Each structure stands twice: as structure tokens, then as C-alpha cells.
Amino acid sequence: MSKAGALDLASGVGGKIEKDDVLSAVDKYEKYHVYYGGDEKDRKENYTDMVNKYYDLVTSFYEFGWGESFHFAPRWKGESLPESIKRHEHFLALQLGLKPGQKVLDVGCGIGGPLREIARFSSTSVTGLNNNEYQIARGKVLNHVAGVDKTCDFTKADFMKMPFPDNSFDAVYAIEATCHAPDAYGCYSEIYRVLKPGQCFAAYEWCMTDAFDPKNKEHQKIKAEIEIGDGLPDIRLTRQCVEALKKAGFEVMWEKDLAVDSPIPWYLPLDKNHFSLSSFRLTAVGRFFTRNMVKVLEYAGLAPKGSQRVQDFLEKAAEGLVEGGRKEIFTPLYFFVARKPNVQTQ
């Protein structure tokens, strides 16, 4: 890691949280989770605060290690991680059948990596919905740099209560974002409302698979690690997503766990046994350097107190994700395309 890169990471830790408040934000965030005595009901009731604190704390780590698109992707042999991420975004745009000039909504857009890629790939106008001020500010800067700021923008709002009129968008998508919703039906219902009749919603969801056993202690531990490390109130089963879509009024056109046929495991970038120069920062060696650099920067006062603990729960997430992937009890690649009927039944 270069000195400049390390200082950029340090300066971004905490997002919109004041430097002196990062440690208390970490304390509050951790207490929502099972590892620290928190429960699912409390996480769901306070999901807005919990998710906002999570992304204020981790966004700089994500961008430093992962780039502008914070998601996984199925991957072909010989394909780099950045190439697979772009292809994953193009695949979604093609499945939605996006056409030039259409008005598209990205639900839970992060700093807008997929938004920019999909807008350029499909010549559409994309609105990014996000409830985190720090990520929106960062996304606007990157939109300007990419030259898409005239056709793409952000709206700060909760995706459970969207500030858009009914039938506003030609297409809606979500990439590993609606897993943060405390209630899938409530979230999907809002998406249904703002989508035009006859048009489609596509998403990649984080889910527990049918192989997950809620009574298995090891499975419970893996699920808890993913929840605390990724700001999730709970992780739904794939079939619960389908049930929620249908209840909201959607016709499910097709659905599949894309992890099943991926030639290279989706979790490989986080596997400590894997080494890659193209995604060095995600490898065990890269994470070791990052962890120790953050420790040094925090000790020297260049990073706020609590930065190392943020790095720690991200490490916990990586361990849970890899084990969840190996045991095939978790997938971040559950994909579906759902259509809002032309004649509304609700």
C-alpha cells in the first residue's frame, strides 16, 4: 500500500461522523448485533440508524479494497475481478432490456459504481437512491469525473419510503442492497409502486440457501458474522424473496442462484488461501498490510480511534462470507427478474 493510499483511507474512515465520534459510533453499531448481545427485532426497528452508521464507517475501506462497485460477481476462468464485476452489471442491464433514454432507478446505489457503468452501457438516465449522505457526496464527485452528472443523480431517501410518484420509472434494479431492508415485502412494495406497469425490477440479493440449518450452531455463527460485518438486520432465504415479490404484486419472470454455475467461486477474492496481484488489497497479505497500517495510523492520530475495530468486523465478515460460500449455505448472487403487470391487481 502506498503512503498516499493509506492516508486517503485514514482520512475517509468515519464518513460524515466527526473524527472524535467514530469510536462511539462503532460501539453503538456493534451493540445491534448478536455477537454483542443485540437481537433481530432491535436491528429491524433501528435499521436506518444501523445501516447509516455502518456505511459511514466502512465506505472508505470498501472503495480502497473493492473499487467503486461494492458487490460480488460470478467469474469465468481467466477473467479478472474488475472484468467480472462490469460483466455482472451489463448482464443485469441486458436482462432488464434497457433502452436509450429510459429513466431507471438504482435502489441502494452505494457510491454509484454500477449506476455509472449501467448508464454508459445502456445510454439511460439513472437515479441512485441512497440514505447515506457521505456516499451520495462521494458519488456526485465520481459522477462528475465520469462525465455522467447531466444524466445521472442521487436522491437521499429511505427505500422503505421512496419520495417518488407512482409509476415513475421505466426500470428498477438493486445490487446487493435490498438485503438491508428490515422487511422484503415492504421494500418490494415500494419498488412496485414507483415502477411503471408492464416494466421490470431485477435484483441481486444476499440470501441463505436451502442448505442453511437455523439449528446448526456453526451455521448460526457464519450468519452472525455476515450480519455484523455487512450491516444486515437479518438474512432471508431465497424462497422468502420470491414470496415477498409475489405478495407485492410482481410476476416473477425467472430467478436463479448464479453462484451455482460460477466456474470460479464468488468468494475467491476473500479467501486467505488465494493470492492475486489484480486484487491484491483483498488477499490475506493485502489485508494484513491494511490492518497494520490502520493500526499505525490510529496510534499516530492520523486515523480516528475505532478505525481498527471497523477493520476487525470487516475481517469477521470476510471469514463468514468465505465459510458461507464454501458450505453453500449463503449466496450474494441470488438473481431475479420480476414484472409489474400491465393491469394492476392491487
mmCIF file of C-alpha atoms in Angstrom:
data_model
loop_
_atom_site.group_PDB
_atom_site.id
_atom_site.type_symbol
_atom_site.label_atom_id
_atom_site.label_comp_id
_atom_site.label_asym_id
_atom_site.label_seq_id
_atom_site.Cartn_x
_atom_site.Cartn_y
_atom_site.Cartn_z
ATOM 1 C CA MET A 1 0.000 0.000 0.000
ATOM 2 C CA SER A 2 1.373 3.437 -0.889
ATOM 3 C CA LYS A 3 1.652 6.118 1.786
ATOM 4 C CA ALA A 4 -0.812 8.306 -0.142
ATOM 5 C CA GLY A 5 -3.302 5.438 -0.385
ATOM 6 C CA ALA A 6 -3.039 4.735 3.315
ATOM 7 C CA LEU A 7 -3.614 8.383 4.217
ATOM 8 C CA ASP A 8 -6.597 8.590 1.843
ATOM 9 C CA LEU A 9 -8.088 5.567 3.611
ATOM 10 C CA ALA A 10 -7.399 7.065 7.026
ATOM 11 C CA SER A 11 -8.926 10.420 6.141
ATOM 12 C CA GLY A 12 -12.109 8.750 4.899
ATOM 13 C CA VAL A 13 -12.743 6.484 7.894
ATOM 14 C CA GLY A 14 -15.920 7.541 9.608
ATOM 15 C CA GLY A 15 -17.536 9.201 6.603
ATOM 16 C CA LYS A 16 -19.770 12.012 7.899
ATOM 17 C CA ILE A 17 -19.105 11.076 11.534
ATOM 18 C CA GLU A 18 -16.905 13.568 13.363
ATOM 19 C CA LYS A 19 -13.424 12.144 13.998
ATOM 20 C CA ASP A 20 -13.887 12.105 17.784
ATOM 21 C CA ASP A 21 -17.242 10.287 17.455
ATOM 22 C CA VAL A 22 -16.061 7.294 15.388
ATOM 23 C CA LEU A 23 -15.332 5.148 18.458
ATOM 24 C CA SER A 24 -18.796 5.753 19.957
ATOM 25 C CA ALA A 25 -20.388 5.029 16.550
ATOM 26 C CA VAL A 26 -18.531 1.696 16.423
ATOM 27 C CA ASP A 27 -19.743 0.905 19.956
ATOM 28 C CA LYS A 28 -23.353 1.651 19.046
ATOM 29 C CA TYR A 29 -23.192 -0.235 15.747
ATOM 30 C CA GLU A 30 -21.692 -3.368 17.326
ATOM 31 C CA LYS A 31 -24.349 -3.469 20.057
ATOM 32 C CA TYR A 32 -27.074 -4.013 17.453
ATOM 33 C CA HIS A 33 -25.617 -7.430 16.610
ATOM 34 C CA VAL A 34 -25.818 -10.937 18.010
ATOM 35 C CA TYR A 35 -22.090 -11.007 18.757
ATOM 36 C CA TYR A 36 -22.586 -8.219 21.291
ATOM 37 C CA GLY A 37 -25.958 -9.198 22.715
ATOM 38 C CA GLY A 38 -28.183 -7.430 20.152
ATOM 39 C CA ASP A 39 -31.303 -9.011 18.707
ATOM 40 C CA GLU A 40 -33.034 -9.136 15.328
ATOM 41 C CA LYS A 41 -36.062 -7.088 16.487
ATOM 42 C CA ASP A 42 -33.856 -4.189 17.597
ATOM 43 C CA ARG A 43 -31.845 -4.301 14.357
ATOM 44 C CA LYS A 44 -35.007 -4.189 12.235
ATOM 45 C CA GLU A 45 -36.605 -1.387 14.246
ATOM 46 C CA ASN A 46 -33.436 0.711 14.041
ATOM 47 C CA TYR A 47 -32.218 -0.387 10.605
ATOM 48 C CA THR A 48 -31.886 3.193 9.261
ATOM 49 C CA ASP A 49 -29.514 4.227 12.038
ATOM 50 C CA MET A 50 -27.652 0.907 11.957
ATOM 51 C CA VAL A 51 -27.107 0.866 8.171
ATOM 52 C CA ASN A 52 -26.145 4.551 8.070
ATOM 53 C CA LYS A 53 -23.557 4.081 10.800
ATOM 54 C CA TYR A 54 -22.239 1.002 9.017
ATOM 55 C CA TYR A 55 -21.676 2.807 5.712
ATOM 56 C CA ASP A 56 -20.277 5.921 7.367
ATOM 57 C CA LEU A 57 -17.686 3.653 8.968
ATOM 58 C CA VAL A 58 -16.826 1.297 6.111
ATOM 59 C CA THR A 59 -17.229 3.120 2.795
ATOM 60 C CA SER A 60 -13.577 4.178 2.579
ATOM 61 C CA PHE A 61 -12.448 0.620 3.335
ATOM 62 C CA TYR A 62 -14.794 -0.706 0.627
ATOM 63 C CA GLU A 63 -13.637 1.730 -2.019
ATOM 64 C CA PHE A 64 -9.972 1.211 -1.135
ATOM 65 C CA GLY A 65 -10.193 -2.578 -1.393
ATOM 66 C CA TRP A 66 -13.000 -3.163 -3.882
ATOM 67 C CA GLY A 67 -13.222 -0.125 -6.173
ATOM 68 C CA GLU A 68 -16.410 1.824 -6.945
ATOM 69 C CA SER A 69 -18.770 -1.181 -7.240
ATOM 70 C CA PHE A 70 -19.377 -2.829 -3.878
ATOM 71 C CA HIS A 71 -20.580 -6.253 -4.994
ATOM 72 C CA PHE A 72 -19.574 -9.779 -5.940
ATOM 73 C CA ALA A 73 -19.893 -11.454 -9.348
ATOM 74 C CA PRO A 74 -19.784 -14.913 -10.939
ATOM 75 C CA ARG A 75 -16.461 -15.227 -12.721
ATOM 76 C CA TRP A 76 -15.030 -17.049 -15.714
ATOM 77 C CA LYS A 77 -11.556 -18.614 -15.761
ATOM 78 C CA GLY A 78 -9.024 -16.062 -16.968
ATOM 79 C CA GLU A 79 -11.328 -13.174 -16.083
ATOM 80 C CA SER A 80 -10.148 -10.544 -13.580
ATOM 81 C CA LEU A 81 -12.343 -9.430 -10.679
ATOM 82 C CA PRO A 82 -12.939 -5.925 -12.187
ATOM 83 C CA GLU A 83 -13.886 -7.511 -15.537
ATOM 84 C CA SER A 84 -16.358 -9.875 -13.861
ATOM 85 C CA ILE A 85 -17.951 -7.008 -11.919
ATOM 86 C CA LYS A 86 -18.519 -4.998 -15.124
ATOM 87 C CA ARG A 87 -19.947 -8.051 -16.924
ATOM 88 C CA HIS A 88 -22.258 -8.678 -13.958
ATOM 89 C CA GLU A 89 -23.620 -5.136 -14.278
ATOM 90 C CA HIS A 90 -24.006 -5.433 -18.064
ATOM 91 C CA PHE A 91 -25.856 -8.739 -17.595
ATOM 92 C CA LEU A 92 -28.378 -7.037 -15.332
ATOM 93 C CA ALA A 93 -28.909 -4.203 -17.842
ATOM 94 C CA LEU A 94 -29.496 -6.739 -20.625
ATOM 95 C CA GLN A 95 -31.941 -8.775 -18.539
ATOM 96 C CA LEU A 96 -33.940 -5.602 -17.906
ATOM 97 C CA GLY A 97 -33.905 -4.813 -21.633
ATOM 98 C CA LEU A 98 -32.818 -1.229 -21.003
ATOM 99 C CA LYS A 99 -33.200 1.186 -23.925
ATOM 100 C CA PRO A 100 -31.551 4.572 -24.566
ATOM 101 C CA GLY A 101 -33.311 7.454 -22.867
ATOM 102 C CA GLN A 102 -35.171 5.370 -20.298
ATOM 103 C CA LYS A 103 -35.482 6.547 -16.698
ATOM 104 C CA VAL A 104 -34.011 3.959 -14.330
ATOM 105 C CA LEU A 105 -33.839 3.678 -10.529
ATOM 106 C CA ASP A 106 -30.898 2.114 -8.665
ATOM 107 C CA VAL A 107 -32.168 1.167 -5.193
ATOM 108 C CA GLY A 108 -29.376 1.354 -2.613
ATOM 109 C CA CYS A 109 -26.750 2.631 -5.040
ATOM 110 C CA GLY A 110 -23.660 2.971 -2.812
ATOM 111 C CA ILE A 111 -21.217 5.478 -4.318
ATOM 112 C CA GLY A 112 -22.662 4.765 -7.760
ATOM 113 C CA GLY A 113 -20.178 2.427 -9.467
ATOM 114 C CA PRO A 114 -22.902 0.244 -11.058
ATOM 115 C CA LEU A 115 -25.026 3.337 -11.758
ATOM 116 C CA ARG A 116 -22.290 4.897 -13.879
ATOM 117 C CA GLU A 117 -21.430 1.659 -15.660
ATOM 118 C CA ILE A 118 -25.052 0.791 -16.469
ATOM 119 C CA ALA A 119 -25.856 4.360 -17.578
ATOM 120 C CA ARG A 120 -22.930 4.364 -20.014
ATOM 121 C CA PHE A 121 -23.602 0.809 -21.211
ATOM 122 C CA SER A 122 -27.319 1.376 -21.889
ATOM 123 C CA SER A 123 -27.469 5.162 -22.574
ATOM 124 C CA THR A 124 -30.098 5.560 -19.855
ATOM 125 C CA SER A 125 -30.640 8.147 -17.121
ATOM 126 C CA VAL A 126 -30.143 6.548 -13.716
ATOM 127 C CA THR A 127 -31.242 7.908 -10.346
ATOM 128 C CA GLY A 128 -29.384 6.459 -7.388
ATOM 129 C CA LEU A 129 -31.422 6.095 -4.183
ATOM 130 C CA ASN A 130 -29.337 6.146 -1.018
ATOM 131 C CA ASN A 131 -29.948 7.181 2.586
ATOM 132 C CA ASN A 132 -26.288 7.830 3.392
ATOM 133 C CA GLU A 133 -25.047 11.414 2.949
ATOM 134 C CA TYR A 134 -21.373 10.511 2.768
ATOM 135 C CA GLN A 135 -21.876 8.001 -0.045
ATOM 136 C CA ILE A 136 -24.054 10.444 -2.019
ATOM 137 C CA ALA A 137 -21.432 13.210 -1.726
ATOM 138 C CA ARG A 138 -18.734 10.807 -2.881
ATOM 139 C CA GLY A 139 -20.951 9.527 -5.717
ATOM 140 C CA LYS A 140 -21.602 13.038 -7.036
ATOM 141 C CA VAL A 141 -17.865 13.686 -7.270
ATOM 142 C CA LEU A 142 -17.351 10.416 -9.174
ATOM 143 C CA ASN A 143 -20.315 11.141 -11.485
ATOM 144 C CA HIS A 144 -18.694 14.438 -12.441
ATOM 145 C CA VAL A 145 -15.327 12.758 -13.058
ATOM 146 C CA ALA A 146 -17.026 10.113 -15.244
ATOM 147 C CA GLY A 147 -18.981 12.754 -17.184
ATOM 148 C CA VAL A 148 -22.430 11.350 -16.368
ATOM 149 C CA ASP A 149 -23.559 14.088 -13.974
ATOM 150 C CA LYS A 150 -26.016 15.524 -16.540
ATOM 151 C CA THR A 151 -27.960 12.248 -16.895
ATOM 152 C CA CYS A 152 -27.388 10.597 -13.513
ATOM 153 C CA ASP A 153 -28.014 11.859 -9.995
ATOM 154 C CA PHE A 154 -28.771 10.777 -6.451
ATOM 155 C CA THR A 155 -31.763 11.095 -4.142
ATOM 156 C CA LYS A 156 -31.300 10.819 -0.390
ATOM 157 C CA ALA A 157 -34.145 8.739 0.988
ATOM 158 C CA ASP A 158 -35.143 5.510 2.730
ATOM 159 C CA PHE A 159 -36.063 2.783 0.226
ATOM 160 C CA MET A 160 -38.931 1.779 2.505
ATOM 161 C CA LYS A 161 -40.486 5.255 1.916
ATOM 162 C CA MET A 162 -39.462 6.496 -1.530
ATOM 163 C CA PRO A 163 -40.152 10.166 -2.397
ATOM 164 C CA PHE A 164 -41.250 9.404 -5.967
ATOM 165 C CA PRO A 165 -44.748 9.450 -7.521
ATOM 166 C CA ASP A 166 -46.419 6.198 -8.578
ATOM 167 C CA ASN A 167 -45.324 4.767 -11.964
ATOM 168 C CA SER A 168 -42.194 6.970 -12.224
ATOM 169 C CA PHE A 169 -39.547 4.618 -13.648
ATOM 170 C CA ASP A 170 -39.086 2.514 -16.789
ATOM 171 C CA ALA A 171 -36.955 0.008 -14.847
ATOM 172 C CA VAL A 172 -35.700 -0.551 -11.308
ATOM 173 C CA TYR A 173 -32.741 -2.583 -10.101
ATOM 174 C CA ALA A 174 -30.928 -3.321 -6.846
ATOM 175 C CA ILE A 175 -27.473 -4.842 -6.492
ATOM 176 C CA GLU A 176 -26.835 -6.476 -3.107
ATOM 177 C CA ALA A 177 -28.686 -3.594 -1.426
ATOM 178 C CA THR A 178 -32.241 -4.556 -0.505
ATOM 179 C CA CYS A 179 -30.789 -7.172 1.852
ATOM 180 C CA HIS A 180 -30.513 -4.171 4.228
ATOM 181 C CA ALA A 181 -34.316 -3.795 4.263
ATOM 182 C CA PRO A 182 -35.947 -4.883 7.528
ATOM 183 C CA ASP A 183 -38.915 -6.249 5.560
ATOM 184 C CA ALA A 184 -38.609 -7.545 1.974
ATOM 185 C CA TYR A 185 -42.322 -7.194 1.243
ATOM 186 C CA GLY A 186 -42.349 -3.547 2.364
ATOM 187 C CA CYS A 187 -39.314 -2.742 0.216
ATOM 188 C CA TYR A 188 -40.564 -4.617 -2.851
ATOM 189 C CA SER A 189 -43.982 -2.950 -2.487
ATOM 190 C CA GLU A 190 -42.381 0.493 -2.715
ATOM 191 C CA ILE A 191 -40.426 -0.613 -5.788
ATOM 192 C CA TYR A 192 -43.681 -1.950 -7.312
ATOM 193 C CA ARG A 193 -45.374 1.390 -6.653
ATOM 194 C CA VAL A 194 -42.757 3.574 -8.396
ATOM 195 C CA LEU A 195 -42.268 1.206 -11.366
ATOM 196 C CA LYS A 196 -44.383 1.751 -14.493
ATOM 197 C CA PRO A 197 -46.916 -1.014 -15.345
ATOM 198 C CA GLY A 198 -45.519 -3.641 -17.713
ATOM 199 C CA GLN A 199 -41.923 -2.872 -16.700
ATOM 200 C CA CYS A 200 -39.375 -4.922 -14.731
ATOM 201 C CA PHE A 201 -37.428 -4.953 -11.492
ATOM 202 C CA ALA A 202 -34.209 -7.000 -11.315
ATOM 203 C CA ALA A 203 -32.003 -7.609 -8.313
ATOM 204 C CA TYR A 204 -29.071 -9.488 -6.882
ATOM 205 C CA GLU A 205 -29.952 -10.481 -3.298
ATOM 206 C CA TRP A 206 -27.893 -11.756 -0.389
ATOM 207 C CA CYS A 207 -29.639 -14.892 0.865
ATOM 208 C CA MET A 208 -29.264 -18.001 2.947
ATOM 209 C CA THR A 209 -29.823 -21.047 0.751
ATOM 210 C CA ASP A 210 -31.971 -24.110 1.452
ATOM 211 C CA ALA A 211 -28.811 -25.792 2.797
ATOM 212 C CA PHE A 212 -28.830 -23.392 5.770
ATOM 213 C CA ASP A 213 -29.899 -25.066 9.016
ATOM 214 C CA PRO A 214 -31.071 -22.477 11.588
ATOM 215 C CA LYS A 215 -30.482 -25.020 14.392
ATOM 216 C CA ASN A 216 -26.857 -25.643 13.386
ATOM 217 C CA LYS A 217 -24.516 -23.658 15.704
ATOM 218 C CA GLU A 218 -21.820 -23.307 13.047
ATOM 219 C CA HIS A 219 -24.374 -22.058 10.516
ATOM 220 C CA GLN A 220 -25.681 -19.574 13.104
ATOM 221 C CA LYS A 221 -22.125 -18.292 13.698
ATOM 222 C CA ILE A 222 -21.490 -17.803 9.970
ATOM 223 C CA LYS A 223 -24.787 -15.941 9.544
ATOM 224 C CA ALA A 224 -23.999 -13.679 12.528
ATOM 225 C CA GLU A 225 -20.521 -12.887 11.146
ATOM 226 C CA ILE A 226 -22.007 -11.830 7.812
ATOM 227 C CA GLU A 227 -24.683 -9.716 9.513
ATOM 228 C CA ILE A 228 -22.298 -7.722 11.709
ATOM 229 C CA GLY A 229 -19.646 -7.410 9.009
ATOM 230 C CA ASP A 230 -22.100 -6.195 6.374
ATOM 231 C CA GLY A 231 -24.686 -4.126 8.224
ATOM 232 C CA LEU A 232 -27.609 -6.546 7.852
ATOM 233 C CA PRO A 233 -30.629 -6.770 10.177
ATOM 234 C CA ASP A 234 -31.242 -10.373 9.040
ATOM 235 C CA ILE A 235 -30.543 -12.579 6.005
ATOM 236 C CA ARG A 236 -33.548 -14.013 4.200
ATOM 237 C CA LEU A 237 -33.897 -17.374 2.468
ATOM 238 C CA THR A 238 -34.143 -17.287 -1.342
ATOM 239 C CA ARG A 239 -37.733 -18.538 -1.257
ATOM 240 C CA GLN A 240 -38.698 -15.710 1.115
ATOM 241 C CA CYS A 241 -37.635 -13.206 -1.550
ATOM 242 C CA VAL A 242 -39.876 -14.883 -4.136
ATOM 243 C CA GLU A 243 -42.800 -14.981 -1.693
ATOM 244 C CA ALA A 244 -42.338 -11.259 -0.925
ATOM 245 C CA LEU A 245 -42.193 -10.358 -4.637
ATOM 246 C CA LYS A 246 -45.433 -12.200 -5.381
ATOM 247 C CA LYS A 247 -47.142 -10.716 -2.330
ATOM 248 C CA ALA A 248 -46.130 -7.234 -3.543
ATOM 249 C CA GLY A 249 -47.874 -7.952 -6.866
ATOM 250 C CA PHE A 250 -44.946 -8.867 -9.129
ATOM 251 C CA GLU A 251 -44.864 -11.661 -11.690
ATOM 252 C CA VAL A 252 -41.552 -13.465 -11.195
ATOM 253 C CA MET A 253 -40.183 -13.964 -14.717
ATOM 254 C CA TRP A 254 -37.194 -16.020 -13.648
ATOM 255 C CA GLU A 255 -34.923 -16.497 -10.669
ATOM 256 C CA LYS A 256 -31.657 -18.341 -10.099
ATOM 257 C CA ASP A 257 -28.702 -18.512 -7.735
ATOM 258 C CA LEU A 258 -25.918 -17.547 -10.144
ATOM 259 C CA ALA A 259 -23.309 -18.819 -7.685
ATOM 260 C CA VAL A 260 -24.257 -22.408 -8.538
ATOM 261 C CA ASP A 261 -22.754 -22.428 -12.047
ATOM 262 C CA SER A 262 -19.897 -19.957 -11.496
ATOM 263 C CA PRO A 263 -16.634 -21.531 -12.780
ATOM 264 C CA ILE A 264 -14.682 -19.617 -10.104
ATOM 265 C CA PRO A 265 -16.155 -19.299 -6.571
ATOM 266 C CA TRP A 266 -17.597 -15.828 -5.939
ATOM 267 C CA TYR A 267 -15.818 -15.694 -2.561
ATOM 268 C CA LEU A 268 -12.341 -16.379 -4.009
ATOM 269 C CA PRO A 269 -11.152 -12.737 -3.661
ATOM 270 C CA LEU A 270 -11.693 -13.006 0.124
ATOM 271 C CA ASP A 271 -10.173 -16.479 0.537
ATOM 272 C CA LYS A 272 -6.950 -16.246 2.552
ATOM 273 C CA ASN A 273 -5.532 -19.178 0.595
ATOM 274 C CA HIS A 274 -5.845 -17.249 -2.671
ATOM 275 C CA PHE A 275 -3.304 -14.737 -3.962
ATOM 276 C CA SER A 276 -3.906 -12.324 -6.826
ATOM 277 C CA LEU A 277 -1.935 -9.299 -7.977
ATOM 278 C CA SER A 278 -5.020 -7.810 -9.686
ATOM 279 C CA SER A 279 -6.976 -7.773 -6.398
ATOM 280 C CA PHE A 280 -4.007 -7.668 -4.013
ATOM 281 C CA ARG A 281 -5.743 -5.478 -1.417
ATOM 282 C CA LEU A 282 -8.349 -8.196 -0.824
ATOM 283 C CA THR A 283 -5.824 -11.009 -0.325
ATOM 284 C CA ALA A 284 -4.572 -12.191 3.073
ATOM 285 C CA VAL A 285 -1.290 -10.333 2.528
ATOM 286 C CA GLY A 286 -3.049 -7.172 1.380
ATOM 287 C CA ARG A 287 -5.458 -7.286 4.311
ATOM 288 C CA PHE A 288 -2.523 -7.863 6.697
ATOM 289 C CA PHE A 289 -0.824 -4.698 5.425
ATOM 290 C CA THR A 290 -4.080 -2.723 5.580
ATOM 291 C CA ARG A 291 -4.825 -3.909 9.109
ATOM 292 C CA ASN A 292 -1.387 -2.981 10.394
ATOM 293 C CA MET A 293 -1.273 0.322 8.539
ATOM 294 C CA VAL A 294 -4.652 1.298 10.037
ATOM 295 C CA LYS A 295 -3.320 0.311 13.465
ATOM 296 C CA VAL A 296 -0.250 2.525 12.993
ATOM 297 C CA LEU A 297 -2.305 5.439 11.653
ATOM 298 C CA GLU A 298 -4.753 5.199 14.554
ATOM 299 C CA TYR A 299 -1.877 5.076 17.073
ATOM 300 C CA ALA A 300 -0.297 8.129 15.412
ATOM 301 C CA GLY A 301 -3.595 10.042 15.491
ATOM 302 C CA LEU A 302 -3.897 10.161 11.683
ATOM 303 C CA ALA A 303 -6.928 7.849 11.737
ATOM 304 C CA PRO A 304 -9.760 8.226 14.284
ATOM 305 C CA LYS A 305 -9.948 5.953 17.311
ATOM 306 C CA GLY A 306 -12.120 2.958 16.414
ATOM 307 C CA SER A 307 -10.728 2.551 12.882
ATOM 308 C CA GLN A 308 -9.052 -0.726 13.787
ATOM 309 C CA ARG A 309 -12.327 -2.093 15.153
ATOM 310 C CA VAL A 310 -14.005 -1.273 11.834
ATOM 311 C CA GLN A 311 -11.272 -3.248 10.084
ATOM 312 C CA ASP A 312 -11.850 -6.080 12.584
ATOM 313 C CA PHE A 313 -15.561 -6.528 11.856
ATOM 314 C CA LEU A 314 -14.873 -6.346 8.127
ATOM 315 C CA GLU A 315 -12.381 -9.190 8.639
ATOM 316 C CA LYS A 316 -15.103 -11.074 10.514
ATOM 317 C CA ALA A 317 -17.419 -10.530 7.549
ATOM 318 C CA ALA A 318 -14.820 -11.891 5.136
ATOM 319 C CA GLU A 319 -14.426 -15.045 7.235
ATOM 320 C CA GLY A 320 -18.192 -15.555 7.409
ATOM 321 C CA LEU A 321 -18.647 -14.965 3.680
ATOM 322 C CA VAL A 322 -15.921 -17.437 2.709
ATOM 323 C CA GLU A 323 -17.245 -20.131 5.053
ATOM 324 C CA GLY A 324 -20.834 -19.464 3.990
ATOM 325 C CA GLY A 325 -19.775 -19.826 0.354
ATOM 326 C CA ARG A 326 -17.736 -22.994 0.929
ATOM 327 C CA LYS A 327 -20.597 -24.666 2.794
ATOM 328 C CA GLU A 328 -23.066 -23.370 0.179
ATOM 329 C CA ILE A 329 -25.386 -22.023 2.894
ATOM 330 C CA PHE A 330 -25.086 -18.398 1.721
ATOM 331 C CA THR A 331 -25.126 -16.657 -1.658
ATOM 332 C CA PRO A 332 -24.756 -12.983 -2.674
ATOM 333 C CA LEU A 333 -25.780 -13.906 -6.228
ATOM 334 C CA TYR A 334 -29.448 -14.802 -5.986
ATOM 335 C CA PHE A 335 -30.824 -13.086 -9.099
ATOM 336 C CA PHE A 336 -34.385 -12.462 -10.200
ATOM 337 C CA VAL A 337 -36.337 -10.507 -12.790
ATOM 338 C CA ALA A 338 -39.876 -9.569 -11.794
ATOM 339 C CA ARG A 339 -42.521 -7.752 -13.871
ATOM 340 C CA LYS A 340 -45.216 -5.356 -12.770
ATOM 341 C CA PRO A 341 -48.383 -6.413 -14.647
ATOM 342 C CA ASN A 342 -49.894 -4.011 -17.165
ATOM 343 C CA VAL A 343 -53.271 -4.393 -15.457
ATOM 344 C CA GLN A 344 -52.633 -3.815 -11.765
ATOM 345 C CA THR A 345 -54.249 -6.312 -9.454
ATOM 346 C CA GLN A 346 -53.647 -4.415 -6.237
#
